[in-house]
Coordinates of C-alpha atoms in Angstrom, one line a residue:
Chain A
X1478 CA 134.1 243.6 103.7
X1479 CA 135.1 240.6 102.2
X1480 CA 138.8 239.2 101.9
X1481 CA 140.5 236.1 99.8
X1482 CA 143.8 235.5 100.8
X1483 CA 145.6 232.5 98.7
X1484 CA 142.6 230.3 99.0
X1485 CA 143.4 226.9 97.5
X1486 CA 140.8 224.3 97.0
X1487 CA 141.1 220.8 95.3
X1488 CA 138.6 217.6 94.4
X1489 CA 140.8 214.6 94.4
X1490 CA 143.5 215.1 91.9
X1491 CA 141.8 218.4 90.2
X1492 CA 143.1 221.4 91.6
X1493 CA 140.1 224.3 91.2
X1494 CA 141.6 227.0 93.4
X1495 CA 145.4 227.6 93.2
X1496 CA 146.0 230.6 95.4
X1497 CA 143.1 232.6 94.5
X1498 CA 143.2 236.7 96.3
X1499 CA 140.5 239.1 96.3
X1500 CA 138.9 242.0 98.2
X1501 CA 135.8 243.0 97.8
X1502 CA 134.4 246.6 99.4
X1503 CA 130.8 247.1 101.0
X1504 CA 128.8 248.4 98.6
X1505 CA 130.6 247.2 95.4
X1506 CA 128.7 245.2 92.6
X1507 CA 131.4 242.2 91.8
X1508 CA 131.3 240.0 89.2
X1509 CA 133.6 237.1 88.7
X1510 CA 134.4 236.1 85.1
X1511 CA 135.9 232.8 83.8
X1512 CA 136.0 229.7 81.6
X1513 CA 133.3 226.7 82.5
X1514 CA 134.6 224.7 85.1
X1515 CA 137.2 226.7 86.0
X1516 CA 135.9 227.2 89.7
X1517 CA 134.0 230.2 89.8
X1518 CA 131.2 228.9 91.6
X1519 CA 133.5 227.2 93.8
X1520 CA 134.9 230.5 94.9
X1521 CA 131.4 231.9 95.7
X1522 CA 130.9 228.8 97.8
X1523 CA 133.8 229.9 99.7
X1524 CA 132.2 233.1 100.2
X1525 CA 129.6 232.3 102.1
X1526 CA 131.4 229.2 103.6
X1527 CA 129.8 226.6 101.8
X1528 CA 133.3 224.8 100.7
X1529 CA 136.2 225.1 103.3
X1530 CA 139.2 226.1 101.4
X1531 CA 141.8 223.6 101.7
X1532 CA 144.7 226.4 102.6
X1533 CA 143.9 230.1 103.0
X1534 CA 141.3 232.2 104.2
X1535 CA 138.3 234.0 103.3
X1536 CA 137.5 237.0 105.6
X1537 CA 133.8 238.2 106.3
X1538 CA 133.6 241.6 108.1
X1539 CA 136.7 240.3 109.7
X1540 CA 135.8 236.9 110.8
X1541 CA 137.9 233.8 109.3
X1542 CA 135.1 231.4 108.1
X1543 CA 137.9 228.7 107.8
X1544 CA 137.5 228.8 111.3
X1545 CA 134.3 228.5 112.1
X1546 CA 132.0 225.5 112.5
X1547 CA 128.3 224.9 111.0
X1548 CA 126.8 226.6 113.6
X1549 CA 128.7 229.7 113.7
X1550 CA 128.9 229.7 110.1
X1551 CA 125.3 230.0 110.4
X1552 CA 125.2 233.1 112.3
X1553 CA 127.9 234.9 109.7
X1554 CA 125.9 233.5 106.5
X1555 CA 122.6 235.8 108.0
X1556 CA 124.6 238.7 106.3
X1557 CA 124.3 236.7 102.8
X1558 CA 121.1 236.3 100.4
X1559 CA 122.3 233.6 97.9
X1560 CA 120.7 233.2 94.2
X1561 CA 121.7 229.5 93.3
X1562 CA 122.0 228.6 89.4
X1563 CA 119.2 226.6 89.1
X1564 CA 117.6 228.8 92.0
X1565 CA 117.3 225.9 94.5
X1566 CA 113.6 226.0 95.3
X1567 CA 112.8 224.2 98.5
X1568 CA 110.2 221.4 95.9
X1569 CA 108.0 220.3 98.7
X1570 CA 107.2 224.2 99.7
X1571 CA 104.9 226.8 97.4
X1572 CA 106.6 230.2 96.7
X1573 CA 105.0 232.0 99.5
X1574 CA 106.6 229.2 101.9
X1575 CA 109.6 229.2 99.9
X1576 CA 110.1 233.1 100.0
X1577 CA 108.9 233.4 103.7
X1578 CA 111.5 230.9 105.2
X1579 CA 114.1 232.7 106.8
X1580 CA 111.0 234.7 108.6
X1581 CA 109.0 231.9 109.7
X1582 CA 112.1 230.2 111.0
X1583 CA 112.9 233.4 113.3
X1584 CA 109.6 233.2 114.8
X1585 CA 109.7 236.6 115.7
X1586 CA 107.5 238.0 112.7
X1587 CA 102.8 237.6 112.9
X1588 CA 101.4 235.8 110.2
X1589 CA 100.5 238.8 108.7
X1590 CA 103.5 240.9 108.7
X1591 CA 105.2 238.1 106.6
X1592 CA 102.3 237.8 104.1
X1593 CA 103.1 242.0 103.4
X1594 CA 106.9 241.0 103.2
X1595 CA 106.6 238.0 100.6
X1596 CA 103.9 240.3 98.9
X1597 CA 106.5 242.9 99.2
X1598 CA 109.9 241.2 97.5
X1599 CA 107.0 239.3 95.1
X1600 CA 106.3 242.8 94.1
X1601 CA 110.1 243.4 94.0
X1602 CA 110.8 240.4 91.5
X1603 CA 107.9 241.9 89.3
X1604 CA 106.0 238.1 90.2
X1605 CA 103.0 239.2 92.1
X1606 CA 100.0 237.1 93.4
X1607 CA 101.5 233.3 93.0
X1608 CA 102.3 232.8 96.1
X1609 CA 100.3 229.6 96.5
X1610 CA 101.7 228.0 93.4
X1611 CA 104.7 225.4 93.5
X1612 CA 108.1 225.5 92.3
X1613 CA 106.9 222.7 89.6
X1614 CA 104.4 225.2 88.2
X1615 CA 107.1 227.6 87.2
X1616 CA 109.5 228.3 84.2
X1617 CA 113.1 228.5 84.5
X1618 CA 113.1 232.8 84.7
X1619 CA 110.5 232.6 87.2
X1620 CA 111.5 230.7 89.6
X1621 CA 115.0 232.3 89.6
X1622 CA 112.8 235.4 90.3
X1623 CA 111.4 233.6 93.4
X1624 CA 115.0 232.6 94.1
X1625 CA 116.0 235.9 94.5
X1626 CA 112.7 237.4 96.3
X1627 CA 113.8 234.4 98.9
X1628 CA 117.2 235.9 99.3
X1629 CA 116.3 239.5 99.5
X1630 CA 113.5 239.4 101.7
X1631 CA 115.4 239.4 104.6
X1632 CA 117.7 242.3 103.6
X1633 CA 121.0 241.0 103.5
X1634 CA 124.2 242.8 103.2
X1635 CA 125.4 240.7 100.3
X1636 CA 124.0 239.3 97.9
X1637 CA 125.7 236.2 95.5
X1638 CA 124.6 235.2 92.1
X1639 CA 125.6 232.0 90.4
X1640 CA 125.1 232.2 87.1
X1641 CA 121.9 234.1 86.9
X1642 CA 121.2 233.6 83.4
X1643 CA 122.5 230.6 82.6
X1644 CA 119.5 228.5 80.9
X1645 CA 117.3 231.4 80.5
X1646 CA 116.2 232.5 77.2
X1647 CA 117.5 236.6 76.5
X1648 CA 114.5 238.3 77.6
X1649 CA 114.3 236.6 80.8
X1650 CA 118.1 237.3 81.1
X1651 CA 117.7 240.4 80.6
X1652 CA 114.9 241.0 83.1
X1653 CA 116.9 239.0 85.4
X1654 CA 120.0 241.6 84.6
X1655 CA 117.6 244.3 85.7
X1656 CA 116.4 243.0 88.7
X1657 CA 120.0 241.7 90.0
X1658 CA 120.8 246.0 89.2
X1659 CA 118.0 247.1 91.0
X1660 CA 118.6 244.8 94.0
X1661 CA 121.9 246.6 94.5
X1662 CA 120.6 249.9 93.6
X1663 CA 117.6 249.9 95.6
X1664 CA 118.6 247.8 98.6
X1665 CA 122.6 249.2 98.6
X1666 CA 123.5 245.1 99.0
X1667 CA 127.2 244.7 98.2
X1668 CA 126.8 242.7 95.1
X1669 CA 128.9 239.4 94.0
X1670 CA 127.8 237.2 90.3
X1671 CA 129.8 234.8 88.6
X1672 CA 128.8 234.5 85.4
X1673 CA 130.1 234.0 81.5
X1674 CA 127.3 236.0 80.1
X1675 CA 129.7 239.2 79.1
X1676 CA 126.1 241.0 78.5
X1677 CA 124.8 240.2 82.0
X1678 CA 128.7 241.1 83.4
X1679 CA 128.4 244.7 81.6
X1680 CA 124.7 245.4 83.1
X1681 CA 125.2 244.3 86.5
X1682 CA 128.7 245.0 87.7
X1683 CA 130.6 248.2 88.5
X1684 CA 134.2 245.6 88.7
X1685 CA 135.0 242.8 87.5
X1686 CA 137.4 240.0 88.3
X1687 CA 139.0 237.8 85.8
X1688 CA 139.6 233.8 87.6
X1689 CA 141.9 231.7 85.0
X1690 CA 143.5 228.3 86.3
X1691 CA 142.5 229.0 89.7
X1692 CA 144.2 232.6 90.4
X1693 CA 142.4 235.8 89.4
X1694 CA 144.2 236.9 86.3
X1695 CA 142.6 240.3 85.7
X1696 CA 141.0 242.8 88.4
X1697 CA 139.4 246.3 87.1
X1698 CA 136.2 247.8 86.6
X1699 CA 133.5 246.7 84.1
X1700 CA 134.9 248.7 81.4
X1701 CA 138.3 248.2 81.4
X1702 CA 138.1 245.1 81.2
X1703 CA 135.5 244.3 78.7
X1704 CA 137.6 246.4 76.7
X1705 CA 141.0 245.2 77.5
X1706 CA 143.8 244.6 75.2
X1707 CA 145.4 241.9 76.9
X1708 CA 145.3 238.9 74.6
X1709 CA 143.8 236.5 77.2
X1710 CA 140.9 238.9 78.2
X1711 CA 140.4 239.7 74.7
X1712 CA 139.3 236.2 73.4
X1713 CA 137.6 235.4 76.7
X1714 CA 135.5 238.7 76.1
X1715 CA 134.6 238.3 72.5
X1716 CA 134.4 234.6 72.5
X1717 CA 137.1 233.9 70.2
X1718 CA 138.2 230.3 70.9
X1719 CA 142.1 229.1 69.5
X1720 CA 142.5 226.7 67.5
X1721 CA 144.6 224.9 69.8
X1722 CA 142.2 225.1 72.6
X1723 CA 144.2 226.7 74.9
X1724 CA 143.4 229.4 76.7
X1725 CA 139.8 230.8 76.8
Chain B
X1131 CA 155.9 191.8 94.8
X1132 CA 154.3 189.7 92.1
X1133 CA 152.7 187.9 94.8
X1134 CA 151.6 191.2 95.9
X1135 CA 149.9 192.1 92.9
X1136 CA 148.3 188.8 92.4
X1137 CA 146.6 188.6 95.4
X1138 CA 145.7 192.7 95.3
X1139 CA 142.1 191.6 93.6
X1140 CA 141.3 189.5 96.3
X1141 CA 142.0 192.1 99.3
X1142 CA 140.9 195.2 97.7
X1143 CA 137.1 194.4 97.4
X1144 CA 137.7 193.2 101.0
X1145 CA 140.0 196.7 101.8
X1146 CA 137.6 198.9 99.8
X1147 CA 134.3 197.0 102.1
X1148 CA 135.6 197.6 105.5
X1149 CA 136.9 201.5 104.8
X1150 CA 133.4 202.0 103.1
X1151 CA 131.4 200.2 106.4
X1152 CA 134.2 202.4 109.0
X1153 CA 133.2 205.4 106.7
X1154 CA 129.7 205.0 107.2
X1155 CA 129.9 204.2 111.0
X1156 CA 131.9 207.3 111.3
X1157 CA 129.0 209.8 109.0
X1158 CA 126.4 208.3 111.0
X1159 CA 128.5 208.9 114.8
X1160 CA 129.3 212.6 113.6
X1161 CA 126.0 212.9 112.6
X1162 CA 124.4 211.8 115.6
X1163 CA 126.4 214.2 117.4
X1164 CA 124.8 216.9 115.8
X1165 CA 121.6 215.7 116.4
X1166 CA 122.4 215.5 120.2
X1167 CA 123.7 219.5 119.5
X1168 CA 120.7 220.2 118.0
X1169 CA 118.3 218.8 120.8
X1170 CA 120.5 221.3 123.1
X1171 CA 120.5 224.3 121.2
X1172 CA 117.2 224.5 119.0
X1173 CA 113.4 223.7 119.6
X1174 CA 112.4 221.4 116.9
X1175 CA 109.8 222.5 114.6
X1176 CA 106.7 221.1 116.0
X1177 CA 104.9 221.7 112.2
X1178 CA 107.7 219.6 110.7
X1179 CA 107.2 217.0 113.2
X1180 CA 103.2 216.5 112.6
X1181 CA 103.8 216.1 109.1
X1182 CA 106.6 213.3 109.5
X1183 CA 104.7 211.7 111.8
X1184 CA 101.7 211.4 109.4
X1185 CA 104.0 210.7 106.5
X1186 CA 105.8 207.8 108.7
X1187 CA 103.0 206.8 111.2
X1188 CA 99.7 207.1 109.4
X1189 CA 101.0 206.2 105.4
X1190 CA 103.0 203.1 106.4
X1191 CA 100.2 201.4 108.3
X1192 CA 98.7 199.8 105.3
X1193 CA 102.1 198.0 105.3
X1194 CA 102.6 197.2 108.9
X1195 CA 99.9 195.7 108.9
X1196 CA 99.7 193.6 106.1
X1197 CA 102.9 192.6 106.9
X1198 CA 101.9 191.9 110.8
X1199 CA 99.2 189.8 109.8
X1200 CA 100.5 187.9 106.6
X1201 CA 103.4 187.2 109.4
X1202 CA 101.4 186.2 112.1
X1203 CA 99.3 183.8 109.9
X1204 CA 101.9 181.8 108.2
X1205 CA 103.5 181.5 111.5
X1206 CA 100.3 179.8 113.1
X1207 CA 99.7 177.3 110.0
X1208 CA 103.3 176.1 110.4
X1209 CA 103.5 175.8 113.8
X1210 CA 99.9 173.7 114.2
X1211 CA 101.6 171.8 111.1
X1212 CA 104.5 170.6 113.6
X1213 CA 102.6 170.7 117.2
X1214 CA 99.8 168.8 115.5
X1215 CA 101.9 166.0 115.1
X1216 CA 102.8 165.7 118.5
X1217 CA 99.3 166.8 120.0
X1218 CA 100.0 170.0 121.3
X1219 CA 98.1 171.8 118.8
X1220 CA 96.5 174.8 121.3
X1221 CA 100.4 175.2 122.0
X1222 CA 100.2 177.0 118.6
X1223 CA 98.8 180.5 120.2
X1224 CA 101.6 180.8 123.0
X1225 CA 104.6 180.2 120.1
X1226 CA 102.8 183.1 117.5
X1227 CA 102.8 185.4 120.5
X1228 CA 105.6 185.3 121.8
X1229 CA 107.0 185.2 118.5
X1230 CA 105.6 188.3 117.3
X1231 CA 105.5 190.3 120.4
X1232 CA 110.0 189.8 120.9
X1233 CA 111.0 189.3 117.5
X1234 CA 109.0 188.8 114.6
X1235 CA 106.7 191.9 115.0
X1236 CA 109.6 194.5 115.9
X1237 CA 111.9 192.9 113.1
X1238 CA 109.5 192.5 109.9
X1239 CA 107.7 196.2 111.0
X1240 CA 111.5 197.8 111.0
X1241 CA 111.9 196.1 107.8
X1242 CA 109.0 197.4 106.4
X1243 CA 109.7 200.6 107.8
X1244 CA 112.9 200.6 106.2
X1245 CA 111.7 199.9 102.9
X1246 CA 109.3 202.4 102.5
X1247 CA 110.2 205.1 104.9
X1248 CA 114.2 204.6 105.0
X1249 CA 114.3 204.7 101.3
X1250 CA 112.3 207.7 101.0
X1251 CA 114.3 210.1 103.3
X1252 CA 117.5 208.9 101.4
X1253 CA 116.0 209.9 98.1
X1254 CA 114.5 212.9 99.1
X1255 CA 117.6 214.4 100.9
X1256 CA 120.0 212.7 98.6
X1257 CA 117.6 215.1 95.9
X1258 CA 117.8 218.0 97.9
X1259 CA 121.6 217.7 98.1
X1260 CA 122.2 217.3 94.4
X1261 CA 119.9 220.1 93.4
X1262 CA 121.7 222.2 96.2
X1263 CA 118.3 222.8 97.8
X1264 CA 120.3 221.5 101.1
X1265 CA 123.2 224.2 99.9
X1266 CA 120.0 226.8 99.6
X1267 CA 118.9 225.8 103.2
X1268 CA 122.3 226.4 104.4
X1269 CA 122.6 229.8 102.8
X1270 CA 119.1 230.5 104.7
X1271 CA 120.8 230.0 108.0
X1272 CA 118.7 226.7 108.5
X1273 CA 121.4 223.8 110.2
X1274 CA 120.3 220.5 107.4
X1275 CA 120.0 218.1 110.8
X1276 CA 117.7 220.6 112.7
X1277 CA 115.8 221.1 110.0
X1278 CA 115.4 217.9 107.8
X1279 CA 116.9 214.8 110.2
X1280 CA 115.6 215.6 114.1
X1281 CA 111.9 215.9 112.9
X1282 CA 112.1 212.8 110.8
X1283 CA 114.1 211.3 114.2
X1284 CA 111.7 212.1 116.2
X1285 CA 108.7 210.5 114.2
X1286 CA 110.1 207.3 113.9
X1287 CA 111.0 207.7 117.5
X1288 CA 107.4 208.0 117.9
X1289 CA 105.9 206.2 115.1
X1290 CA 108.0 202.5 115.6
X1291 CA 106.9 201.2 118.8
X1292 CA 103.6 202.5 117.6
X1293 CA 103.3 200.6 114.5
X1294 CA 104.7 197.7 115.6
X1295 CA 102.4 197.1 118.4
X1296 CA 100.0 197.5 115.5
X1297 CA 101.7 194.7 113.8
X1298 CA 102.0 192.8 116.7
X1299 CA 98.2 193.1 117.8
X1300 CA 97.3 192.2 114.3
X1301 CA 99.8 189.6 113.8
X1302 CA 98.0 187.8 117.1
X1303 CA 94.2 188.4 116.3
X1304 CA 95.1 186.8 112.5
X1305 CA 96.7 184.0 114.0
X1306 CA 93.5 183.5 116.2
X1307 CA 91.4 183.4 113.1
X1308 CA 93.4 180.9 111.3
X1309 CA 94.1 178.9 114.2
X1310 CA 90.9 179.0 115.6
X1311 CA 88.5 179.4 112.6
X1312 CA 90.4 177.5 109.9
X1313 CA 92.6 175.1 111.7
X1314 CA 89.8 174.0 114.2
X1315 CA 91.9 174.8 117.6
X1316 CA 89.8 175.3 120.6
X1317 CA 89.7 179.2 120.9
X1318 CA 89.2 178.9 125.1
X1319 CA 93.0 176.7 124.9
X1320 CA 94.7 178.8 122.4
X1321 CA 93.9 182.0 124.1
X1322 CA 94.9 180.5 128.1
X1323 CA 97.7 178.8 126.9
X1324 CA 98.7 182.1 124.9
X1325 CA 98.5 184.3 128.2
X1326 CA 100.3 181.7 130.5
X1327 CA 103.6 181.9 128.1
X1328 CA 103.9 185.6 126.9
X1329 CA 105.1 187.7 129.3
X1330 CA 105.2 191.4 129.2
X1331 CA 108.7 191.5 128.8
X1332 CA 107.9 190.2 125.6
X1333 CA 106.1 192.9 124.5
X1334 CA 108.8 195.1 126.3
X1335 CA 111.1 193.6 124.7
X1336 CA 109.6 194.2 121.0
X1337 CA 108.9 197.9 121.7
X1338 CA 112.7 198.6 123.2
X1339 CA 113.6 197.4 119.7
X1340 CA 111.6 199.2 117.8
X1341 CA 112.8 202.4 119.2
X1342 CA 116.5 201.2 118.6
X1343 CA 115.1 200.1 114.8
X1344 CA 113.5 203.9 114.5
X1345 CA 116.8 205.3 115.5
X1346 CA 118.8 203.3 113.2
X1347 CA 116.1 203.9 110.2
X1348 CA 116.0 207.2 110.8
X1349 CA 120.5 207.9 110.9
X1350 CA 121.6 205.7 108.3
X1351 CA 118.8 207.0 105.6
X1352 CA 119.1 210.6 106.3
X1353 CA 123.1 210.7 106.5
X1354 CA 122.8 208.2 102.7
X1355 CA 120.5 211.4 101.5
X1356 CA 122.9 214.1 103.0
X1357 CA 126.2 212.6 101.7
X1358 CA 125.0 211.8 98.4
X1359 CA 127.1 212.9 95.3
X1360 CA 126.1 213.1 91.3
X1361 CA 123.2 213.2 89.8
X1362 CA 119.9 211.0 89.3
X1363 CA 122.3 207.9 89.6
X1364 CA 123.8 209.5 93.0
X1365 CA 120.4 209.3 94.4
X1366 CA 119.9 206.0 93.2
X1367 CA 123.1 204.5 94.9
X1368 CA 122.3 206.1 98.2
X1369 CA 119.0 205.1 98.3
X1370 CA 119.7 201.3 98.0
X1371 CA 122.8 202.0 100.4
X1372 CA 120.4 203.2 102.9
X1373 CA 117.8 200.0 102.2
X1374 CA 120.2 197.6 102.4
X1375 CA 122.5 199.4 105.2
X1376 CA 119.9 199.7 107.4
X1377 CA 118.3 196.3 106.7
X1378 CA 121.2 194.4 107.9
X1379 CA 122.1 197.0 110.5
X1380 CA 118.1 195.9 112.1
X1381 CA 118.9 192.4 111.6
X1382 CA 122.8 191.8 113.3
X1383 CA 121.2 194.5 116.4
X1384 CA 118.4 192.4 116.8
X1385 CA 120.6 189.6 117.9
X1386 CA 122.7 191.3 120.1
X1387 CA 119.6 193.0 122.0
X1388 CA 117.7 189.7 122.5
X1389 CA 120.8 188.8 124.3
X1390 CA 121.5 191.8 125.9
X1391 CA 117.4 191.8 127.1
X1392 CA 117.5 188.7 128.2
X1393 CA 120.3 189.0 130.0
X1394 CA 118.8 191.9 131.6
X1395 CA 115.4 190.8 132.7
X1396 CA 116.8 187.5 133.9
X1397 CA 119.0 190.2 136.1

């Protein structure tokens, strides 16, 4: 469903991306490992073709978003539902305008069929009845819940995560963990998180992808590779820094 | 070489200015293509709209017209200061309106304008893009320019002529007062001589401009706020980029469309 092939990506002298390949199947929950910094969330951009990559391509369904403009970019990026890492709440909207964007925009939904829907993915993200109140009004967990009720509630095909718990206490990581499994469970979205959160990796992935100085370094599922020998994956895992700093 | 390197700090302030200004000029071109894309493709939101148009039209009138009528009193007191002298005191009305109606009145409201709407779309976008609410709207399959630049576009389209024939109006009627009431000019001269010399290609004139001054407002702020980079300080730089870019952007057109209008109306 999704294909990287030798996508390279830099920001002025700082290569991010240094030939980075991937595939991803329909259906698969994805999550993408790495050190801060180290440009996982810069491959998820790609994803959805927020970044161009500066060589390579990255292959939706087929289609080469390298290729593409805005405005067909905009067509392909209907399949997507994106969770952002500090959720990206639209400030000037409440939560029901916030979660009911994509369907007011198609202007093909009543009034009242898009009150049940919000209701609906409000439901979903276990945040009933505050629809009226604003982004301001909310804590860090619950408005990555609204964040994801916004992404959902249009049923894409794939959802992305960037790091979903970051900044959130453990209880509302957890809960977010949950949700993010039930999404995929429930809604059968293919499912694609970057995260360093090794506890949210375990709960909410069926693979996982190791990125380390801009290649993927380590490709398996979830428990192969939390459990892996190899010295790299290892310390990255159990968070055992080096003295020399090098490595994870 | 040395010479090279000694005279490298004089040119590369000069180097970095003109790459910057080309930059811009080439944002704000690429950006008003999209614009002209997005007229084509999409319906603008006609709820977005209404509430730019009070934000733009209906908030900034306290300004406009304080600014219209601060403007069009000085501008009387002065000018009966100097025609006094020479007895052509009820000479004063004709000068404040045709001052205000081609230049004054378009100029200072786009100013204004600038200032307190200009800087606000900057920081507001230039927000959006740094807390990736403009990322968020893109991952929503919403185009940034259809959603966040034409409305705003199309309320200062709608909102500048609009506020500065507020400005000039009240610009005119406070020059009455002082001139009349305060300075002691006959009112029956003032408002005669007043009609003989403004002509309404004055006022033409004034409201061509302040379409131009809406368009310019309205490009150069929003492509500041959707090309801004970092954090709190990001905002802050585009914001005054889009104050002062816009400022003297309104002043050097205004010059070259008085000439360019006269030179049409004289045919």
């Amino acid at each position: 469903m999704i294909e990287v092939r030798d996508v390279h990506k830099s920001f002025g002298t700082q290569k991010v991306l240094r030939g980075a390949t991937l595939t991803i199947a329909k259906g698969e929950a994805v999550v993408i490992i790495g050190r801060s910094g180290g440009g996982k969330s810069v491959l998820l951009k790609h994803l959805i073709g927020l970044l161009p990559p500066d060589r390579g391509s990255v292959l939706v369904a087929g289609e080469d978003l390298a290729c593409m403009d805005e405005r067909r970019l905009l067509q392909v990026r209907r399949r997507f539902g994106m969770l952002f890492q500090m959720a990206a709440l639209f400030d000037s909207l409440n939560v029901y305008e916030n979660v009911s964007f994509v369907l007011r925009r198609e202007r093909r939904h009543t009034e009242g069929e898009i009150r049940r829907q919000v209701a609906e993915a409000l439901e979903m993200v276990e945040l009933p009845g505050i629809e009226e109140k604003l982004p301001s009004e909310l804590s860090g967990g619950m408005r990555k819940r609204v964040g994801l009720a916004r992404a959902i509630i249009y049923r894409p095909e794939i959802v992305l995560y960037d790091e979903p718990t970051t900044g959130l206490d453990p209880v509302a990581g957890d809960r977010i963990d949950r949700l993010i499994r039930r999404v995929w469970e429930q809604l059968h979205v293919t499912s694609i998180a970057v995260t360093h959160d090794m506890k949210s990796a375990r709960t909410i992935s069926n693979r996982i992808l190791m990125l380390h100085e801009g290649v993927i370094y380590a490709d398996g599922p979830t428990d192969s590779i939390l459990g892996s020998s190899d010295p790299l994956l290892h310390r990255f895992v159990n968070g055992i820094s080096t003295p020399q700093n090098e490595g994870p | 070489m040395c010479r090279g390197y000694l005279l490298r700090p004089v040119f590369n302030p000069i180097y970095q200015r003109i790459t910057s200004f080309l930059r811009d000029l080439g944002e704000v071109s690429l950006l008003g293509a999209e614009v002209v894309r997005s007229f084509r493709l999409n319906r603008p939101s006609w709820k977005d709209f209404v509430y730019q148009l009070h934000f733009i039209g209906v908030k900034s009138q306290s300004v406009v017209i304080t600014t219209g009528a601060a403007t069009g009193m000085v501008l009387c007191a002065q000018t009966y200061f100097q025609f006094h002298k020479v007895k052509m005191d009820t000479a004063t009305g004709a000068v404040v309106s045709v001052g205000m109606s081609s230049e004054l009145g378009p100029v200072l409201a786009a100013l204004m304008l600038t200032g307190r709407v200009g800087a606000a779309m900057a920081a507001e976008l230039g927000t959006m893009k740094v807390t990736e609410q403009i990322d968020a709207l893109r991952t929503l399959a919403a185009h940034p320019v259809d959603t966040l630049v034409v409305p705003r576009l199309l309320a200062l389209l709608v909102s500048a002529p609009l506020l500065t024939a507020e400005a000039i109006l009240v610009g005119i009627t406070a020059s009455w007062l002082i001139g009349v009431k305060l300075l002691g000019i006959d009112s029956a001269y003032y408002l005669v001589n007043m009609n003989r010399y403004t002509i309404p290609e004055d006022v033409f004139n004034g409201l061509v401009k302040s379409v131009v001054f809406g368009v310019i407002i309205a490009m150069v702020s929003c492509n500041k706020g959707l090309t801004c980079r970092g954090g709190a300080e990001g905002v802050g730089r585009a914001t005054t980029e889009a104050v002062v870019i816009a400022s003297i952007s309104i002043l050097v057109t205004n010059f070259f469309l008085t000439l360019f209008l006269a030179r049409l109306i004289k045919g």
